[in-house]
């Protein structure tokens, strides 16, 4: 078992977003694609919309996947409306036009990842997989709650189907709680802190709210062990781990 350690800590800053007043956009991934593969980008979009004017609208994608986790509010059209805690994986593949619209006054926070498709699947037929909050597998232990949106963790699997092997987990730890996670050591992996603080690995490197922590990875095809210990105020973080595609 390879012990995963914190390699890089970054603190992305929010900037005015394209949806206008009340939109703050934070680019979570601030590394080159060669370093972040298979992750192209991840945006943390917060919108405090104070008017009734529609925001967003139809737009095209092709050749990759969008992976959306809605933390707060509502977004989308009637066919694929998302509410807080919902997850959506959209394979743009050969090309889609879709709508992410916000129609009324609302507070919304969305994490949207752009994920590379394997070369052989780059132009796959488009599809959308919606996973409502009620459908998300949840691992409960004393002081630990893990919502598993994609992949397999500790014997539990998400129903979402993946072209690119991908693990996404929303993890909440009570004050002082420890948890060791096991997943492939060769995956590019990072943690995005939503609340609190967490100590990572045997050296207890500290990651704080709004920070991103990239884990050192291995070239060996073995499982890795990631030790997490929450600070006194507890911790909530999202784990992203994916198999590099090299293309």
PDB file of C-alpha atoms in Angstrom:
ATOM      1  CA  UNK A   1       0.000   0.000   0.000  1.00  0.00           C
ATOM      2  CA  UNK A   2       1.442   3.356  -1.074  1.00  0.00           C
ATOM      3  CA  UNK A   3       0.902   6.258   1.334  1.00  0.00           C
ATOM      4  CA  UNK A   4      -0.454   9.291  -0.515  1.00  0.00           C
ATOM      5  CA  UNK A   5       1.089  12.609   0.541  1.00  0.00           C
ATOM      6  CA  UNK A   6       0.230  16.225  -0.100  1.00  0.00           C
ATOM      7  CA  UNK A   7       2.527  17.549  -2.820  1.00  0.00           C
ATOM      8  CA  UNK A   8       1.191  20.997  -3.745  1.00  0.00           C
ATOM      9  CA  UNK A   9      -1.172  23.437  -1.993  1.00  0.00           C
ATOM     10  CA  UNK A  10      -2.850  26.205  -3.987  1.00  0.00           C
ATOM     11  CA  UNK A  11      -5.357  28.896  -3.042  1.00  0.00           C
ATOM     12  CA  UNK A  12      -7.403  29.890  -6.112  1.00  0.00           C
ATOM     13  CA  UNK A  13      -9.022  33.323  -5.931  1.00  0.00           C
ATOM     14  CA  UNK A  14     -12.490  34.266  -7.111  1.00  0.00           C
ATOM     15  CA  UNK A  15     -12.936  36.605 -10.077  1.00  0.00           C
ATOM     16  CA  UNK A  16     -16.021  38.333 -11.553  1.00  0.00           C
ATOM     17  CA  UNK A  17     -17.881  35.746 -13.644  1.00  0.00           C
ATOM     18  CA  UNK A  18     -19.467  36.023 -17.082  1.00  0.00           C
ATOM     19  CA  UNK A  19     -23.044  35.830 -15.720  1.00  0.00           C
ATOM     20  CA  UNK A  20     -22.743  39.404 -14.460  1.00  0.00           C
ATOM     21  CA  UNK A  21     -23.424  40.962 -11.078  1.00  0.00           C
ATOM     22  CA  UNK A  22     -23.355  38.460  -8.238  1.00  0.00           C
ATOM     23  CA  UNK A  23     -21.313  35.844 -10.125  1.00  0.00           C
ATOM     24  CA  UNK A  24     -17.941  34.829  -8.686  1.00  0.00           C
ATOM     25  CA  UNK A  25     -15.894  32.270 -10.636  1.00  0.00           C
ATOM     26  CA  UNK A  26     -12.936  30.440  -9.106  1.00  0.00           C
ATOM     27  CA  UNK A  27     -10.592  28.368 -11.293  1.00  0.00           C
ATOM     28  CA  UNK A  28      -9.784  25.453  -8.993  1.00  0.00           C
ATOM     29  CA  UNK A  29      -7.212  23.752 -11.257  1.00  0.00           C
ATOM     30  CA  UNK A  30      -4.150  25.947 -11.737  1.00  0.00           C
ATOM     31  CA  UNK A  31      -1.699  23.460 -13.244  1.00  0.00           C
ATOM     32  CA  UNK A  32      -0.799  22.559 -16.817  1.00  0.00           C
ATOM     33  CA  UNK A  33      -2.802  19.784 -18.439  1.00  0.00           C
ATOM     34  CA  UNK A  34       0.283  17.553 -18.451  1.00  0.00           C
ATOM     35  CA  UNK A  35       0.242  17.847 -14.648  1.00  0.00           C
ATOM     36  CA  UNK A  36      -3.541  17.580 -14.162  1.00  0.00           C
ATOM     37  CA  UNK A  37      -4.460  14.949 -16.839  1.00  0.00           C
ATOM     38  CA  UNK A  38      -7.295  13.788 -17.108  1.00  0.00           C
ATOM     39  CA  UNK A  39      -8.684  17.001 -15.612  1.00  0.00           C
ATOM     40  CA  UNK A  40      -8.920  19.911 -18.078  1.00  0.00           C
ATOM     41  CA  UNK A  41     -10.406  22.485 -15.714  1.00  0.00           C
ATOM     42  CA  UNK A  42     -12.652  22.778 -12.669  1.00  0.00           C
ATOM     43  CA  UNK A  43     -14.695  25.902 -11.998  1.00  0.00           C
ATOM     44  CA  UNK A  44     -16.290  26.800  -8.678  1.00  0.00           C
ATOM     45  CA  UNK A  45     -19.142  29.123  -9.675  1.00  0.00           C
ATOM     46  CA  UNK A  46     -21.076  31.039  -7.020  1.00  0.00           C
ATOM     47  CA  UNK A  47     -24.070  33.126  -8.081  1.00  0.00           C
ATOM     48  CA  UNK A  48     -26.136  35.394  -5.832  1.00  0.00           C
ATOM     49  CA  UNK A  49     -28.781  36.423  -8.353  1.00  0.00           C
ATOM     50  CA  UNK A  50     -30.989  39.315  -7.227  1.00  0.00           C
ATOM     51  CA  UNK A  51     -33.142  39.823 -10.329  1.00  0.00           C
ATOM     52  CA  UNK A  52     -35.603  37.904 -12.517  1.00  0.00           C
ATOM     53  CA  UNK A  53     -33.575  38.198 -15.737  1.00  0.00           C
ATOM     54  CA  UNK A  54     -32.608  34.752 -17.106  1.00  0.00           C
ATOM     55  CA  UNK A  55     -28.885  33.967 -16.925  1.00  0.00           C
ATOM     56  CA  UNK A  56     -27.014  31.415 -18.974  1.00  0.00           C
ATOM     57  CA  UNK A  57     -28.515  29.649 -21.990  1.00  0.00           C
ATOM     58  CA  UNK A  58     -27.820  27.204 -24.826  1.00  0.00           C
ATOM     59  CA  UNK A  59     -24.181  26.525 -25.730  1.00  0.00           C
ATOM     60  CA  UNK A  60     -22.184  23.769 -27.474  1.00  0.00           C
ATOM     61  CA  UNK A  61     -19.611  21.253 -26.252  1.00  0.00           C
ATOM     62  CA  UNK A  62     -17.716  18.493 -28.039  1.00  0.00           C
ATOM     63  CA  UNK A  63     -14.887  15.988 -27.514  1.00  0.00           C
ATOM     64  CA  UNK A  64     -14.882  15.813 -23.695  1.00  0.00           C
ATOM     65  CA  UNK A  65     -17.208  15.462 -20.672  1.00  0.00           C
ATOM     66  CA  UNK A  66     -18.680  17.973 -18.240  1.00  0.00           C
ATOM     67  CA  UNK A  67     -19.001  16.695 -14.679  1.00  0.00           C
ATOM     68  CA  UNK A  68     -21.285  18.856 -12.529  1.00  0.00           C
ATOM     69  CA  UNK A  69     -21.860  18.774  -8.766  1.00  0.00           C
ATOM     70  CA  UNK A  70     -24.417  21.295  -7.491  1.00  0.00           C
ATOM     71  CA  UNK A  71     -23.712  22.332  -3.912  1.00  0.00           C
ATOM     72  CA  UNK A  72     -26.504  24.910  -3.542  1.00  0.00           C
ATOM     73  CA  UNK A  73     -29.516  26.228  -5.480  1.00  0.00           C
ATOM     74  CA  UNK A  74     -30.962  25.069  -8.809  1.00  0.00           C
ATOM     75  CA  UNK A  75     -29.750  25.114 -12.416  1.00  0.00           C
ATOM     76  CA  UNK A  76     -30.726  23.706 -15.808  1.00  0.00           C
ATOM     77  CA  UNK A  77     -33.763  23.222 -18.016  1.00  0.00           C
ATOM     78  CA  UNK A  78     -36.851  21.159 -17.227  1.00  0.00           C
ATOM     79  CA  UNK A  79     -35.456  17.943 -18.725  1.00  0.00           C
ATOM     80  CA  UNK A  80     -32.222  18.041 -16.716  1.00  0.00           C
ATOM     81  CA  UNK A  81     -32.842  20.424 -13.822  1.00  0.00           C
ATOM     82  CA  UNK A  82     -30.365  20.037 -10.999  1.00  0.00           C
ATOM     83  CA  UNK A  83     -31.001  20.764  -7.322  1.00  0.00           C
ATOM     84  CA  UNK A  84     -28.618  20.904  -4.365  1.00  0.00           C
ATOM     85  CA  UNK A  85     -26.719  17.629  -3.979  1.00  0.00           C
ATOM     86  CA  UNK A  86     -27.434  16.470  -7.540  1.00  0.00           C
ATOM     87  CA  UNK A  87     -24.738  15.260  -9.929  1.00  0.00           C
ATOM     88  CA  UNK A  88     -24.589  15.159 -13.713  1.00  0.00           C
ATOM     89  CA  UNK A  89     -22.063  13.637 -16.105  1.00  0.00           C
ATOM     90  CA  UNK A  90     -22.574  14.826 -19.676  1.00  0.00           C
ATOM     91  CA  UNK A  91     -20.578  13.105 -22.420  1.00  0.00           C
ATOM     92  CA  UNK A  92     -20.372  15.751 -25.129  1.00  0.00           C
ATOM     93  CA  UNK A  93     -18.509  13.337 -27.413  1.00  0.00           C
ATOM     94  CA  UNK A  94     -19.402  14.012 -31.053  1.00  0.00           C
ATOM     95  CA  UNK A  95     -21.162  17.221 -30.031  1.00  0.00           C
ATOM     96  CA  UNK A  96     -24.129  18.575 -28.076  1.00  0.00           C
ATOM     97  CA  UNK A  97     -25.911  21.839 -27.428  1.00  0.00           C
ATOM     98  CA  UNK A  98     -27.273  22.050 -23.919  1.00  0.00           C
ATOM     99  CA  UNK A  99     -28.752  24.647 -21.607  1.00  0.00           C
ATOM    100  CA  UNK A 100     -27.624  25.650 -18.126  1.00  0.00           C
ATOM    101  CA  UNK A 101     -30.081  28.388 -17.218  1.00  0.00           C
ATOM    102  CA  UNK A 102     -30.941  30.229 -14.004  1.00  0.00           C
ATOM    103  CA  UNK A 103     -34.350  31.829 -14.308  1.00  0.00           C
ATOM    104  CA  UNK A 104     -35.095  33.683 -11.063  1.00  0.00           C
ATOM    105  CA  UNK A 105     -33.603  35.134  -7.883  1.00  0.00           C
ATOM    106  CA  UNK A 106     -31.426  32.440  -6.315  1.00  0.00           C
ATOM    107  CA  UNK A 107     -28.173  31.600  -4.581  1.00  0.00           C
ATOM    108  CA  UNK A 108     -26.307  28.894  -6.453  1.00  0.00           C
ATOM    109  CA  UNK A 109     -22.937  27.168  -6.137  1.00  0.00           C
ATOM    110  CA  UNK A 110     -21.783  24.761  -8.827  1.00  0.00           C
ATOM    111  CA  UNK A 111     -18.586  22.742  -9.211  1.00  0.00           C
ATOM    112  CA  UNK A 112     -18.135  21.869 -12.879  1.00  0.00           C
ATOM    113  CA  UNK A 113     -15.245  19.753 -14.095  1.00  0.00           C
ATOM    114  CA  UNK A 114     -14.144  19.313 -17.710  1.00  0.00           C
ATOM    115  CA  UNK A 115     -12.819  15.781 -18.131  1.00  0.00           C
ATOM    116  CA  UNK A 116     -10.865  14.420 -21.103  1.00  0.00           C
ATOM    117  CA  UNK A 117     -12.268  11.432 -22.963  1.00  0.00           C
ATOM    118  CA  UNK A 118      -9.920   8.560 -23.891  1.00  0.00           C
ATOM    119  CA  UNK A 119      -8.734   8.968 -27.473  1.00  0.00           C
ATOM    120  CA  UNK A 120     -10.780   5.992 -28.710  1.00  0.00           C
ATOM    121  CA  UNK A 121     -13.940   7.499 -27.169  1.00  0.00           C
ATOM    122  CA  UNK A 122     -13.306  11.143 -28.060  1.00  0.00           C
ATOM    123  CA  UNK A 123     -16.235  11.240 -30.499  1.00  0.00           C
ATOM    124  CA  UNK A 124     -18.613   8.876 -28.687  1.00  0.00           C
ATOM    125  CA  UNK A 125     -22.364   9.395 -28.996  1.00  0.00           C
ATOM    126  CA  UNK A 126     -23.520  12.094 -26.570  1.00  0.00           C
ATOM    127  CA  UNK A 127     -25.273  11.069 -23.368  1.00  0.00           C
ATOM    128  CA  UNK A 128     -26.323  12.609 -20.070  1.00  0.00           C
ATOM    129  CA  UNK A 129     -26.311  10.745 -16.754  1.00  0.00           C
ATOM    130  CA  UNK A 130     -28.246  12.422 -13.939  1.00  0.00           C
ATOM    131  CA  UNK A 131     -27.840  11.332 -10.333  1.00  0.00           C
ATOM    132  CA  UNK A 132     -30.185  12.998  -7.857  1.00  0.00           C
ATOM    133  CA  UNK A 133     -29.122  13.614  -4.264  1.00  0.00           C
ATOM    134  CA  UNK A 134     -31.429  10.794  -3.126  1.00  0.00           C
ATOM    135  CA  UNK A 135     -29.735   8.324  -5.510  1.00  0.00           C
ATOM    136  CA  UNK A 136     -26.163   9.022  -4.394  1.00  0.00           C
ATOM    137  CA  UNK A 137     -24.537   6.124  -2.488  1.00  0.00           C
ATOM    138  CA  UNK A 138     -23.520   7.224   1.018  1.00  0.00           C
ATOM    139  CA  UNK A 139     -20.930   5.641   3.313  1.00  0.00           C
ATOM    140  CA  UNK A 140     -21.644   6.317   6.996  1.00  0.00           C
ATOM    141  CA  UNK A 141     -19.248   5.634   9.841  1.00  0.00           C
ATOM    142  CA  UNK A 142     -18.900   7.268  13.234  1.00  0.00           C
ATOM    143  CA  UNK A 143     -17.939  10.874  12.538  1.00  0.00           C
ATOM    144  CA  UNK A 144     -17.624  10.287   8.760  1.00  0.00           C
ATOM    145  CA  UNK A 145     -20.040  10.744   5.865  1.00  0.00           C
ATOM    146  CA  UNK A 146     -18.964  10.110   2.255  1.00  0.00           C
ATOM    147  CA  UNK A 147     -21.239  10.795  -0.709  1.00  0.00           C
ATOM    148  CA  UNK A 148     -19.869   8.830  -3.665  1.00  0.00           C
ATOM    149  CA  UNK A 149     -20.740  10.425  -6.997  1.00  0.00           C
ATOM    150  CA  UNK A 150     -18.411   8.510  -9.313  1.00  0.00           C
ATOM    151  CA  UNK A 151     -16.223   5.419  -9.083  1.00  0.00           C
ATOM    152  CA  UNK A 152     -15.785   2.830  -6.340  1.00  0.00           C
ATOM    153  CA  UNK A 153     -14.627   3.382  -2.772  1.00  0.00           C
ATOM    154  CA  UNK A 154     -14.488   0.885   0.106  1.00  0.00           C
ATOM    155  CA  UNK A 155     -16.754  -1.606  -1.646  1.00  0.00           C
ATOM    156  CA  UNK A 156     -19.393   0.946  -2.641  1.00  0.00           C
ATOM    157  CA  UNK A 157     -19.885   1.910  -6.295  1.00  0.00           C
ATOM    158  CA  UNK A 158     -21.654   4.808  -7.981  1.00  0.00           C
ATOM    159  CA  UNK A 159     -24.148   3.849 -10.718  1.00  0.00           C
ATOM    160  CA  UNK A 160     -22.573   6.430 -13.040  1.00  0.00           C
ATOM    161  CA  UNK A 161     -20.800   4.867 -16.035  1.00  0.00           C
ATOM    162  CA  UNK A 162     -17.354   6.202 -16.918  1.00  0.00           C
ATOM    163  CA  UNK A 163     -15.235   6.270 -20.068  1.00  0.00           C
ATOM    164  CA  UNK A 164     -12.341   7.777 -18.093  1.00  0.00           C
ATOM    165  CA  UNK A 165     -11.898   6.062 -14.687  1.00  0.00           C
ATOM    166  CA  UNK A 166     -12.983   8.751 -12.219  1.00  0.00           C
ATOM    167  CA  UNK A 167     -13.531   8.962  -8.468  1.00  0.00           C
ATOM    168  CA  UNK A 168     -15.507  11.861  -6.975  1.00  0.00           C
ATOM    169  CA  UNK A 169     -16.480  11.879  -3.294  1.00  0.00           C
ATOM    170  CA  UNK A 170     -17.948  14.606  -1.068  1.00  0.00           C
ATOM    171  CA  UNK A 171     -16.480  13.893   2.370  1.00  0.00           C
ATOM    172  CA  UNK A 172     -17.569  15.299   5.742  1.00  0.00           C
ATOM    173  CA  UNK A 173     -15.546  14.613   8.901  1.00  0.00           C
ATOM    174  CA  UNK A 174     -16.540  15.558  12.439  1.00  0.00           C
ATOM    175  CA  UNK A 175     -14.034  17.327  14.685  1.00  0.00           C
ATOM    176  CA  UNK A 176     -10.885  15.253  15.207  1.00  0.00           C
ATOM    177  CA  UNK A 177     -12.164  12.300  13.160  1.00  0.00           C
ATOM    178  CA  UNK A 178      -9.669  10.199  11.181  1.00  0.00           C
ATOM    179  CA  UNK A 179     -10.369   8.268   7.988  1.00  0.00           C
ATOM    180  CA  UNK A 180      -8.093   6.400   5.582  1.00  0.00           C
ATOM    181  CA  UNK A 181      -9.266   6.182   1.958  1.00  0.00           C
ATOM    182  CA  UNK A 182      -7.927   3.617  -0.496  1.00  0.00           C
ATOM    183  CA  UNK A 183      -7.874   4.205  -4.267  1.00  0.00           C
ATOM    184  CA  UNK A 184      -5.367   3.741  -7.125  1.00  0.00           C
ATOM    185  CA  UNK A 185      -2.021   5.391  -6.388  1.00  0.00           C
ATOM    186  CA  UNK A 186      -1.383   6.207 -10.072  1.00  0.00           C
ATOM    187  CA  UNK A 187      -4.493   8.408 -10.328  1.00  0.00           C
ATOM    188  CA  UNK A 188      -3.980  12.154 -10.487  1.00  0.00           C
ATOM    189  CA  UNK A 189      -5.779  13.284  -7.338  1.00  0.00           C
ATOM    190  CA  UNK A 190      -6.632  16.480  -5.506  1.00  0.00           C
ATOM    191  CA  UNK A 191      -8.774  17.654  -2.595  1.00  0.00           C
ATOM    192  CA  UNK A 192     -10.858  20.822  -2.666  1.00  0.00           C
ATOM    193  CA  UNK A 193     -11.694  22.148   0.796  1.00  0.00           C
ATOM    194  CA  UNK A 194     -15.223  23.504   1.213  1.00  0.00           C
ATOM    195  CA  UNK A 195     -15.162  24.040   4.992  1.00  0.00           C
ATOM    196  CA  UNK A 196     -12.858  23.607   7.979  1.00  0.00           C
ATOM    197  CA  UNK A 197      -9.363  22.138   7.996  1.00  0.00           C
ATOM    198  CA  UNK A 198      -7.895  18.691   7.482  1.00  0.00           C
ATOM    199  CA  UNK A 199      -4.489  17.131   8.163  1.00  0.00           C
ATOM    200  CA  UNK A 200      -3.301  14.875   5.329  1.00  0.00           C
ATOM    201  CA  UNK A 201      -0.928  11.916   5.420  1.00  0.00           C
ATOM    202  CA  UNK A 202       1.536  10.732   8.028  1.00  0.00           C
ATOM    203  CA  UNK A 203       3.211  14.154   8.039  1.00  0.00           C
ATOM    204  CA  UNK A 204      -0.164  15.843   8.823  1.00  0.00           C
ATOM    205  CA  UNK A 205       0.133  18.571   6.198  1.00  0.00           C
ATOM    206  CA  UNK A 206      -2.734  21.040   6.758  1.00  0.00           C
ATOM    207  CA  UNK A 207      -5.272  22.003   4.107  1.00  0.00           C
ATOM    208  CA  UNK A 208      -7.684  24.864   4.840  1.00  0.00           C
ATOM    209  CA  UNK A 209     -10.984  26.152   3.485  1.00  0.00           C
ATOM    210  CA  UNK A 210     -10.864  27.231  -0.197  1.00  0.00           C
ATOM    211  CA  UNK A 211      -7.493  25.556  -0.727  1.00  0.00           C
ATOM    212  CA  UNK A 212      -6.655  22.839  -3.242  1.00  0.00           C
ATOM    213  CA  UNK A 213      -4.273  20.046  -2.280  1.00  0.00           C
ATOM    214  CA  UNK A 214      -2.669  17.904  -5.005  1.00  0.00           C
ATOM    215  CA  UNK A 215      -1.430  14.469  -3.969  1.00  0.00           C
ATOM    216  CA  UNK A 216       1.845  12.923  -5.056  1.00  0.00           C
ATOM    217  CA  UNK A 217       1.147  10.006  -7.378  1.00  0.00           C
ATOM    218  CA  UNK A 218       2.934   6.760  -8.166  1.00  0.00           C
ATOM    219  CA  UNK A 219       3.821   5.020 -11.420  1.00  0.00           C
ATOM    220  CA  UNK A 220       3.010   1.674  -9.782  1.00  0.00           C
ATOM    221  CA  UNK A 221      -0.305  -0.056 -10.422  1.00  0.00           C
ATOM    222  CA  UNK A 222      -1.128  -0.342  -6.727  1.00  0.00           C
ATOM    223  CA  UNK A 223      -3.662   0.998  -4.287  1.00  0.00           C
ATOM    224  CA  UNK A 224      -2.790   4.121  -2.354  1.00  0.00           C
ATOM    225  CA  UNK A 225      -3.825   5.025   1.189  1.00  0.00           C
ATOM    226  CA  UNK A 226      -4.867   8.592   1.995  1.00  0.00           C
ATOM    227  CA  UNK A 227      -5.059   9.464   5.703  1.00  0.00           C
ATOM    228  CA  UNK A 228      -7.361  12.362   6.622  1.00  0.00           C
ATOM    229  CA  UNK A 229      -7.826  13.902  10.079  1.00  0.00           C
ATOM    230  CA  UNK A 230     -10.286  16.749  10.593  1.00  0.00           C
ATOM    231  CA  UNK A 231      -9.399  19.856  12.579  1.00  0.00           C
ATOM    232  CA  UNK A 232     -11.306  21.018  15.652  1.00  0.00           C
ATOM    233  CA  UNK A 233     -14.073  22.628  13.559  1.00  0.00           C
ATOM    234  CA  UNK A 234     -14.490  19.539  11.381  1.00  0.00           C
ATOM    235  CA  UNK A 235     -13.973  19.396   7.626  1.00  0.00           C
ATOM    236  CA  UNK A 236     -15.847  19.091   4.349  1.00  0.00           C
ATOM    237  CA  UNK A 237     -13.943  18.441   1.143  1.00  0.00           C
ATOM    238  CA  UNK A 238     -14.382  16.988  -2.332  1.00  0.00           C
ATOM    239  CA  UNK A 239     -11.946  14.359  -3.582  1.00  0.00           C
ATOM    240  CA  UNK A 240     -11.273  14.176  -7.322  1.00  0.00           C
ATOM    241  CA  UNK A 241      -9.121  11.306  -8.626  1.00  0.00           C
ATOM    242  CA  UNK A 242      -8.777  10.199 -12.250  1.00  0.00           C
ATOM    243  CA  UNK A 243      -6.694   7.934 -14.435  1.00  0.00           C
ATOM    244  CA  UNK A 244      -4.294   9.972 -16.634  1.00  0.00           C
ATOM    245  CA  UNK A 245      -4.911   9.413 -20.353  1.00  0.00           C
ATOM    246  CA  UNK A 246      -1.627  10.733 -21.737  1.00  0.00           C
ATOM    247  CA  UNK A 247      -3.349  12.396 -24.677  1.00  0.00           C
TER     248      UNK A 247
END
